[in-house]
PDB file of C-alpha atoms and ligand atoms in Angstrom:
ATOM      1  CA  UNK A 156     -31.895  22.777 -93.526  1.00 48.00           C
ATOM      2  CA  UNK A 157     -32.362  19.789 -91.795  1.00 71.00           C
ATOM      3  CA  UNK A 158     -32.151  19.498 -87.746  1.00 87.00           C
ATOM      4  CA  UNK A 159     -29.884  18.488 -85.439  1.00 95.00           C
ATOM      5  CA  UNK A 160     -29.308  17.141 -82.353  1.00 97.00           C
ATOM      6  CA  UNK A 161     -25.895  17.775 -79.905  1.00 97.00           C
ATOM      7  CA  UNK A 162     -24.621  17.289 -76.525  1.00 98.00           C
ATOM      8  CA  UNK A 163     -23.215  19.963 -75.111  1.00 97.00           C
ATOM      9  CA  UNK A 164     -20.690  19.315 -72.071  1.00 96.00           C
ATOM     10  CA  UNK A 165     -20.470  21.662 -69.623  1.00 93.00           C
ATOM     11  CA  UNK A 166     -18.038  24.600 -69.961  1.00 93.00           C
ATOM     12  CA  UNK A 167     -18.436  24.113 -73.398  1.00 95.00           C
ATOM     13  CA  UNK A 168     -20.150  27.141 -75.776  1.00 96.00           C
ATOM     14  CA  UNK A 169     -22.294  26.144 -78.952  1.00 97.00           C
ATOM     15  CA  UNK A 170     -23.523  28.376 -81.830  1.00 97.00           C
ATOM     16  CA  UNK A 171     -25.884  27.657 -84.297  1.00 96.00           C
ATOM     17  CA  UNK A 172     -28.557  29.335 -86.548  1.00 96.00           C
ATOM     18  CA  UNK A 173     -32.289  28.153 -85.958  1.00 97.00           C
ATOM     19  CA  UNK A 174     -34.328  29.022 -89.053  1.00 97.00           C
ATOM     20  CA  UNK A 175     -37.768  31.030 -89.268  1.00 98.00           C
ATOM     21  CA  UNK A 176     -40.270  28.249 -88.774  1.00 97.00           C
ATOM     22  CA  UNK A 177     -38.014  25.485 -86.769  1.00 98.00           C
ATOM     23  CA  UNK A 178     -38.076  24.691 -82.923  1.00 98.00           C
ATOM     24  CA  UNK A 179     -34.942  24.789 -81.146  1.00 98.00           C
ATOM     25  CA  UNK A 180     -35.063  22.917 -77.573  1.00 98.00           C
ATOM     26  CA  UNK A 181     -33.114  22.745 -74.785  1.00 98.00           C
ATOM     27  CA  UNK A 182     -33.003  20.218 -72.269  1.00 98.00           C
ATOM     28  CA  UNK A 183     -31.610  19.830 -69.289  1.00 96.00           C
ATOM     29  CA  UNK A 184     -29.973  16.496 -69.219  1.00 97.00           C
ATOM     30  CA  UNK A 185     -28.932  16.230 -65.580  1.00 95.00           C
ATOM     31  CA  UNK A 186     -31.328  19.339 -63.687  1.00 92.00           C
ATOM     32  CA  UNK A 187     -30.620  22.353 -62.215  1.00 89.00           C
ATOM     33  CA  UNK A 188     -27.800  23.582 -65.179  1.00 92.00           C
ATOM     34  CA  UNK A 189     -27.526  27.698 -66.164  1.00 92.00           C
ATOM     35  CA  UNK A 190     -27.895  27.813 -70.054  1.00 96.00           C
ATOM     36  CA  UNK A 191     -26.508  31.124 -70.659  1.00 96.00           C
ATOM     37  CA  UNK A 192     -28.099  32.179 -73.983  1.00 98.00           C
ATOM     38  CA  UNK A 193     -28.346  34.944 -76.790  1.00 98.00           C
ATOM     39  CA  UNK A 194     -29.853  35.465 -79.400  1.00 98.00           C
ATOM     40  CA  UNK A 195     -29.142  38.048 -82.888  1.00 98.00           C
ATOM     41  CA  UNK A 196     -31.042  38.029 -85.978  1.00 98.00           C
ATOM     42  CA  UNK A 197     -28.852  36.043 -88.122  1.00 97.00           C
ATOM     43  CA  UNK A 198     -29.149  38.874 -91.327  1.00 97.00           C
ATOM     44  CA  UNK A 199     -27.875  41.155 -89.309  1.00 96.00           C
ATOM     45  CA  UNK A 200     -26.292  40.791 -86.299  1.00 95.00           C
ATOM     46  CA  UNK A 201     -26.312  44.353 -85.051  1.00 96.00           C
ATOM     47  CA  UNK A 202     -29.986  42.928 -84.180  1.00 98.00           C
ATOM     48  CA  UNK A 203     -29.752  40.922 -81.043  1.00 98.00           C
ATOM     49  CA  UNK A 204     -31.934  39.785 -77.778  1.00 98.00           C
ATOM     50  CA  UNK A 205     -33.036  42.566 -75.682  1.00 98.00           C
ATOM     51  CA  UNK A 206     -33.569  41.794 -72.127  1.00 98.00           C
ATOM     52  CA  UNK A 207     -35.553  45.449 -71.543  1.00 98.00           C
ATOM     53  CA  UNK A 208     -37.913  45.358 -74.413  1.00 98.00           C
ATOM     54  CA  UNK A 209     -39.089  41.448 -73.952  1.00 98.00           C
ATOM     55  CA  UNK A 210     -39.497  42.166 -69.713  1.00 98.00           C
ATOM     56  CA  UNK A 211     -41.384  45.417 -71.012  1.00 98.00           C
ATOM     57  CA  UNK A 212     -43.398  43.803 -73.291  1.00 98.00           C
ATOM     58  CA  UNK A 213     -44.549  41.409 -71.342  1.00 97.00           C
ATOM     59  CA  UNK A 214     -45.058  43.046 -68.182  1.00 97.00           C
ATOM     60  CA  UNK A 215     -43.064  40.500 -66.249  1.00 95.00           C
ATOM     61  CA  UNK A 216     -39.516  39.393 -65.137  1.00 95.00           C
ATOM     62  CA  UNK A 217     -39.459  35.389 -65.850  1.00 95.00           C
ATOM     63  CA  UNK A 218     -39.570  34.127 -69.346  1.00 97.00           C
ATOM     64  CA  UNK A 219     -41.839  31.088 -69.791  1.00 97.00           C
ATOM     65  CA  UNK A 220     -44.346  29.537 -72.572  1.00 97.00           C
ATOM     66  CA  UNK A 221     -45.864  32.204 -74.187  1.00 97.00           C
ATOM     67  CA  UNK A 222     -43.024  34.709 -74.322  1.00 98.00           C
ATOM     68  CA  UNK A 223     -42.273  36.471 -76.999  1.00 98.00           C
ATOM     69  CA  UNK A 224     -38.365  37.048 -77.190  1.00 98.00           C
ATOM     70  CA  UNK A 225     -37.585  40.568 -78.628  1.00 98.00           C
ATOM     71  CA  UNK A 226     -35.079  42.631 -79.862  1.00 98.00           C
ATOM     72  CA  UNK A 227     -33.189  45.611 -79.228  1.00 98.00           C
ATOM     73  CA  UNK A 228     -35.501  47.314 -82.497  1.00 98.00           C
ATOM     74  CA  UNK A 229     -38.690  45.678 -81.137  1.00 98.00           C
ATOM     75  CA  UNK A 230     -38.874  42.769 -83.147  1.00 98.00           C
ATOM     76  CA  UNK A 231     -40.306  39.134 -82.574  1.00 98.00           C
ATOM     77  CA  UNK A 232     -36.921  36.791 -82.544  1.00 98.00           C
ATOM     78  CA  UNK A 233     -38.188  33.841 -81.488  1.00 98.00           C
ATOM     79  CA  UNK A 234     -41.407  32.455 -78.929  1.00 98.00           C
ATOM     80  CA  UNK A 235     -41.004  29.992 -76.170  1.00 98.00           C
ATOM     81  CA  UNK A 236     -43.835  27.169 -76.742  1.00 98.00           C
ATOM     82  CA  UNK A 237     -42.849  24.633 -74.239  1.00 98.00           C
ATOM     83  CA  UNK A 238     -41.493  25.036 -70.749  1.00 98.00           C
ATOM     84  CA  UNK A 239     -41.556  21.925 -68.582  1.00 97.00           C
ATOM     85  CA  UNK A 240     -38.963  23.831 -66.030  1.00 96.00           C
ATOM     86  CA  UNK A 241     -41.436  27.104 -65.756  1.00 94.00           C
ATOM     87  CA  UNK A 242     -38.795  29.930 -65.272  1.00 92.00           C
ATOM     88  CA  UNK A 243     -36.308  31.111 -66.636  1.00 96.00           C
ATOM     89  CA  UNK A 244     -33.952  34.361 -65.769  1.00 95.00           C
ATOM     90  CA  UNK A 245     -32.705  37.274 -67.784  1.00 96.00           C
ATOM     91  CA  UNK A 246     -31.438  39.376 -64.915  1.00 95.00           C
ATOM     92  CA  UNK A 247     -28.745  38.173 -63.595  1.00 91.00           C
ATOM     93  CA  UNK A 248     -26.455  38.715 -66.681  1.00 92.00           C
ATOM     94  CA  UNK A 249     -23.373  35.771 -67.224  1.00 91.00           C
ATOM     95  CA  UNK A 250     -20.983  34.664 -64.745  1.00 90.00           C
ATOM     96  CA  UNK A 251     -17.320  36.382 -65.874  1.00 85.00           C
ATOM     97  CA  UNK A 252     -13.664  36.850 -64.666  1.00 81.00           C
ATOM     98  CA  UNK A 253     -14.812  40.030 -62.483  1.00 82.00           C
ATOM     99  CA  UNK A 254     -18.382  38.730 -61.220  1.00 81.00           C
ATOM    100  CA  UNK A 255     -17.000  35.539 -59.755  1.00 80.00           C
ATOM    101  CA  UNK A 256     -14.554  38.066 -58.194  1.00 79.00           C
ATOM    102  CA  UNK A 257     -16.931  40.101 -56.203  1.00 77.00           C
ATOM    103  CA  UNK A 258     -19.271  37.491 -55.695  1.00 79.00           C
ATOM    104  CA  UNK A 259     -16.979  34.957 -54.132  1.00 78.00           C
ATOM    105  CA  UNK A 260     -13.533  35.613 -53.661  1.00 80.00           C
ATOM    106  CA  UNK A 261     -10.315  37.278 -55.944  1.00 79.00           C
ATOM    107  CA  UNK A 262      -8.873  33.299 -56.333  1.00 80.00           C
ATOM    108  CA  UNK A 263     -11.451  33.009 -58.526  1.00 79.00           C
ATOM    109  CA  UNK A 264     -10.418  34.978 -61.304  1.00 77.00           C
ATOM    110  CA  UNK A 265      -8.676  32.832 -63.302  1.00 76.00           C
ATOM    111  CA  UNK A 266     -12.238  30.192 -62.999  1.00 79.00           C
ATOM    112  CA  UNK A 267     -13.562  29.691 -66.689  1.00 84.00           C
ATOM    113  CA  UNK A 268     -17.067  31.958 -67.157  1.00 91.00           C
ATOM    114  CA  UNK A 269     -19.575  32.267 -69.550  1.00 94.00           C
ATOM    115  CA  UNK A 270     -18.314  35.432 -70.372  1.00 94.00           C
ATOM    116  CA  UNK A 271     -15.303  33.636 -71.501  1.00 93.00           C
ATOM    117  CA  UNK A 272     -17.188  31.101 -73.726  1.00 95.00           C
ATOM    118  CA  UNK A 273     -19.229  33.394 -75.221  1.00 95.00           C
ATOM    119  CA  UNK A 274     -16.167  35.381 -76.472  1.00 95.00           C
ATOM    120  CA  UNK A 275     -14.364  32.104 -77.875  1.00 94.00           C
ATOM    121  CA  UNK A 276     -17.283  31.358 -79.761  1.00 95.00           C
ATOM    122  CA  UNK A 277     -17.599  34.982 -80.899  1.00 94.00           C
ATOM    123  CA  UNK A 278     -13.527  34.649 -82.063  1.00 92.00           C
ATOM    124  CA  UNK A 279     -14.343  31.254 -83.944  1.00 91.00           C
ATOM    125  CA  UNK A 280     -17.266  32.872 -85.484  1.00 87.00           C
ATOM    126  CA  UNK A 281     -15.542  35.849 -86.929  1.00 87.00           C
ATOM    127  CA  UNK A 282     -18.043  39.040 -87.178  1.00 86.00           C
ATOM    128  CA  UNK A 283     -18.556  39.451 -83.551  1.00 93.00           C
ATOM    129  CA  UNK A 284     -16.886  41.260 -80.481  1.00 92.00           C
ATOM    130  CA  UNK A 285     -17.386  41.527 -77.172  1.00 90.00           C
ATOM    131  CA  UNK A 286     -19.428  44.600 -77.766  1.00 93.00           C
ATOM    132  CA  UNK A 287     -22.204  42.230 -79.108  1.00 94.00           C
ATOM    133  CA  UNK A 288     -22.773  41.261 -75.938  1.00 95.00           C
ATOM    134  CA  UNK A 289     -26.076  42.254 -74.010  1.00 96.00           C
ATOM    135  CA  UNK A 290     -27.644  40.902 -71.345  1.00 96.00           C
ATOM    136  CA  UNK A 291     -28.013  37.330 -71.519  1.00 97.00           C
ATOM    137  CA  UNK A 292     -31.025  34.609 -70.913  1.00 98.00           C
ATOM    138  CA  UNK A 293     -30.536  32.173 -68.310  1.00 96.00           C
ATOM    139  CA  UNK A 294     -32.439  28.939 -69.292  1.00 96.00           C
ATOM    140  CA  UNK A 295     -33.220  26.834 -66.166  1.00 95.00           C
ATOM    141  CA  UNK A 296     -31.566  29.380 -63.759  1.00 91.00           C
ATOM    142  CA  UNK A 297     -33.759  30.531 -60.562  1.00 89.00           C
ATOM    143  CA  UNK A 298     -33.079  34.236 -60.016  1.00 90.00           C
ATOM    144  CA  UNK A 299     -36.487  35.134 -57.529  1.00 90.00           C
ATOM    145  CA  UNK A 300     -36.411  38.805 -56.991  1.00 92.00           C
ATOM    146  CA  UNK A 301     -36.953  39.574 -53.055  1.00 92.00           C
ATOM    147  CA  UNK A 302     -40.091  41.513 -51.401  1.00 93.00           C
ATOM    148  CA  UNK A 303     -37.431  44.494 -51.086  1.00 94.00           C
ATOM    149  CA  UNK A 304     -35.937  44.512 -55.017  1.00 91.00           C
ATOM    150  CA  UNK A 305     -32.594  42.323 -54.308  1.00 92.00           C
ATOM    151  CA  UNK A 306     -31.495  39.694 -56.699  1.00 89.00           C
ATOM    152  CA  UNK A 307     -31.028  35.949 -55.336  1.00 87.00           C
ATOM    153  CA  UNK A 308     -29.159  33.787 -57.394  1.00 82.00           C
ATOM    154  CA  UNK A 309     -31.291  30.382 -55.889  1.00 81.00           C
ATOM    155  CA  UNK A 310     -31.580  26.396 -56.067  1.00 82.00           C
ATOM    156  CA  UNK A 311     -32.270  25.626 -59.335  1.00 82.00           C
ATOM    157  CA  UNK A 312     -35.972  24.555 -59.751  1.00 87.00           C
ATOM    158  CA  UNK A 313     -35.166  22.930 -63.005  1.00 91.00           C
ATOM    159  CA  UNK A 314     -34.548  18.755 -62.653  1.00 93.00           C
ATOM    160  CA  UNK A 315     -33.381  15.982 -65.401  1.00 95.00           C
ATOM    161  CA  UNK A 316     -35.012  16.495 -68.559  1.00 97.00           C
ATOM    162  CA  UNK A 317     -36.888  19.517 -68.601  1.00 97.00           C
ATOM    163  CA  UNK A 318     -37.009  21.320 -71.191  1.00 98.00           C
ATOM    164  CA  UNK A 319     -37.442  24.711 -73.116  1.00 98.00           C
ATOM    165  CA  UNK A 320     -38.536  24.893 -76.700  1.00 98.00           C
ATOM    166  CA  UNK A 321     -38.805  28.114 -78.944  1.00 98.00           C
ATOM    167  CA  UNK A 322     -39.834  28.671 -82.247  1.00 98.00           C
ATOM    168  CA  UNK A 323     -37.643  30.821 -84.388  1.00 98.00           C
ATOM    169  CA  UNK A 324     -39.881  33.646 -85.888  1.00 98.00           C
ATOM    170  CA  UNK A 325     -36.702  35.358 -88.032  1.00 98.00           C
ATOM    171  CA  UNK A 326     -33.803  33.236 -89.190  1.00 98.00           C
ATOM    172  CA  UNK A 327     -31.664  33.273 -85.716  1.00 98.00           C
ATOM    173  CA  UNK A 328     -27.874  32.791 -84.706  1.00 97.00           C
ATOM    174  CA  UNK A 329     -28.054  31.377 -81.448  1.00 98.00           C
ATOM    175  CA  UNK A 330     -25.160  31.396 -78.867  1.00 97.00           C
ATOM    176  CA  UNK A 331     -24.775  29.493 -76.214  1.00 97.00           C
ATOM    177  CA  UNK A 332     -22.511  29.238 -73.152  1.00 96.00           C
ATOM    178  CA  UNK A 333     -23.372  26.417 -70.832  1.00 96.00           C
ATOM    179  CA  UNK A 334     -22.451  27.635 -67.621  1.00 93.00           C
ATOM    180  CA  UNK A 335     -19.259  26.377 -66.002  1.00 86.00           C
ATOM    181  CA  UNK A 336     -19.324  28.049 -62.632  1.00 82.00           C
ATOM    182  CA  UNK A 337     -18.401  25.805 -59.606  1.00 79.00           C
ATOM    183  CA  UNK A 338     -19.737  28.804 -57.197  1.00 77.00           C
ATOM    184  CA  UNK A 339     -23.214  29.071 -57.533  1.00 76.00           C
ATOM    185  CA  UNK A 340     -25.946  27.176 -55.698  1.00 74.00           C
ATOM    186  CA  UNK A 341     -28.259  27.587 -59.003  1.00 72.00           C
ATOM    187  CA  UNK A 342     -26.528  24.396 -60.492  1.00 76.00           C
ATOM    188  CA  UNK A 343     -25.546  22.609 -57.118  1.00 77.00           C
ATOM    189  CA  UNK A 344     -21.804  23.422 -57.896  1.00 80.00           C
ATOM    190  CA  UNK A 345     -22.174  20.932 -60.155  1.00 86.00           C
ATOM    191  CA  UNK A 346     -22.162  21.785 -64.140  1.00 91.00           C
ATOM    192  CA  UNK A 347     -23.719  18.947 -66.388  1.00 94.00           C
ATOM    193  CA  UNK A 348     -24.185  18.459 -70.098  1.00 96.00           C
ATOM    194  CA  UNK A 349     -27.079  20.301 -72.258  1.00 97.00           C
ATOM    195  CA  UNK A 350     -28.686  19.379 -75.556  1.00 98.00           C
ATOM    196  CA  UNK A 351     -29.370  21.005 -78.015  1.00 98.00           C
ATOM    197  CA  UNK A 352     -31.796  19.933 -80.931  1.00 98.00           C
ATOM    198  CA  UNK A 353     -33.442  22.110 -83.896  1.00 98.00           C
ATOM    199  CA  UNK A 354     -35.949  20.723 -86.413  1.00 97.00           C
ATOM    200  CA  UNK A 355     -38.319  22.135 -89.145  1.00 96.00           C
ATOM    201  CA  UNK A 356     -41.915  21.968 -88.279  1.00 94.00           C
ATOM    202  CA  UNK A 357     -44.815  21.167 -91.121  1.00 79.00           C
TER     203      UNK A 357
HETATM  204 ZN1  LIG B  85     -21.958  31.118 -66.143  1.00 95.82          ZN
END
């Protein structure tokens, strides 16, 4: 399969398989955008990212180069071999109809959320449901985790053109929503464009 190479707009959710062996990266055109991600072993997608086991395994919160992204049956999905941003969250979950209600305000309901483009891509694509849904990644999003336990949903530390780059260990679907929340600090109210490139390595 050869690579490819997409903008995505803001808003907007993108799926797409990454083969064992190719690099998909992500950069962050504009800085400072929430790449809501997940990940399910494209032979089976009962097989999917597991927030718990890769924090476990790891023995720490922030995913960065060198982490190993597994699954909810312990398995390698995919590593992270470049990180010119240097954190990335997995705790705070995606923005939806009911979080942007008790975060900010009950007018916000109706505001698109990543929960909502990660079930229109799941509808396009056929085999999956909202109960495929675990816990998300959040490339380029700054979650710090207080002295005393509490989440903070912070600045973004990311800025125009960084980048995160995994290699796909297992043939992957990837799903994407690129975060279109007008609420949160973490993108300076401001969602921008992504892209999204894959290509086979030697
Ligand atoms: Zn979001």
């Amino acid at each position: 399969m050869k690579g490819l190479d997409e903008v995505v707009p803001a808003g907007e959710p993108w799926m797409g398989v990454v083969r064992a062996g190719q690099s998909l990266r992500i950069v962050d055109l504009e800085g400072n955008q929430a790449v809501d991600t997940l990940f399910y072993n494209a032979a089976d997608t009962a097989e999917h990212y597991s927030a718990q086991n890769t924090i476990q395994a790891q023995g720490r919160i922030y995913l960065t180069t060198g982490t190993v992204l597994l699954s909810n049956r312990g398995n390698a999905l995919l590593r992270i071999e470049e990180d010119t941003c240097g954190r990335h969250d997995t705790l705070g979950g995606a923005c939806s109809a009911e979080s942007n209600t008790v975060r900010y305000a009950l007018e916000k309901r109706s505001m698109h959320s990543c929960r909502d483009s990660f079930l229109l891509a799941l509808a396009k694509q056929g085999a999956l449901t909202k109960r495929d849904l675990p816990s998300n990644i959040n490339f380029f999003m700054n979650v710090p985790v207080t002295p005393t336990g509490e989440l903070r949903f912070a600045d973004g530390i990311s800025a125009a053109g960084r980048h995160v780059q995994l290699r796909a260990l297992i043939d992957t679907l990837v799903l994407i929503s690129n975060c279109p929340q007008l609420n949160n600090p973490c993108n300076a109210y401001n969602p921008t464009p992504i892209r999204v490139m894959t290509w086979d390595n030697a």
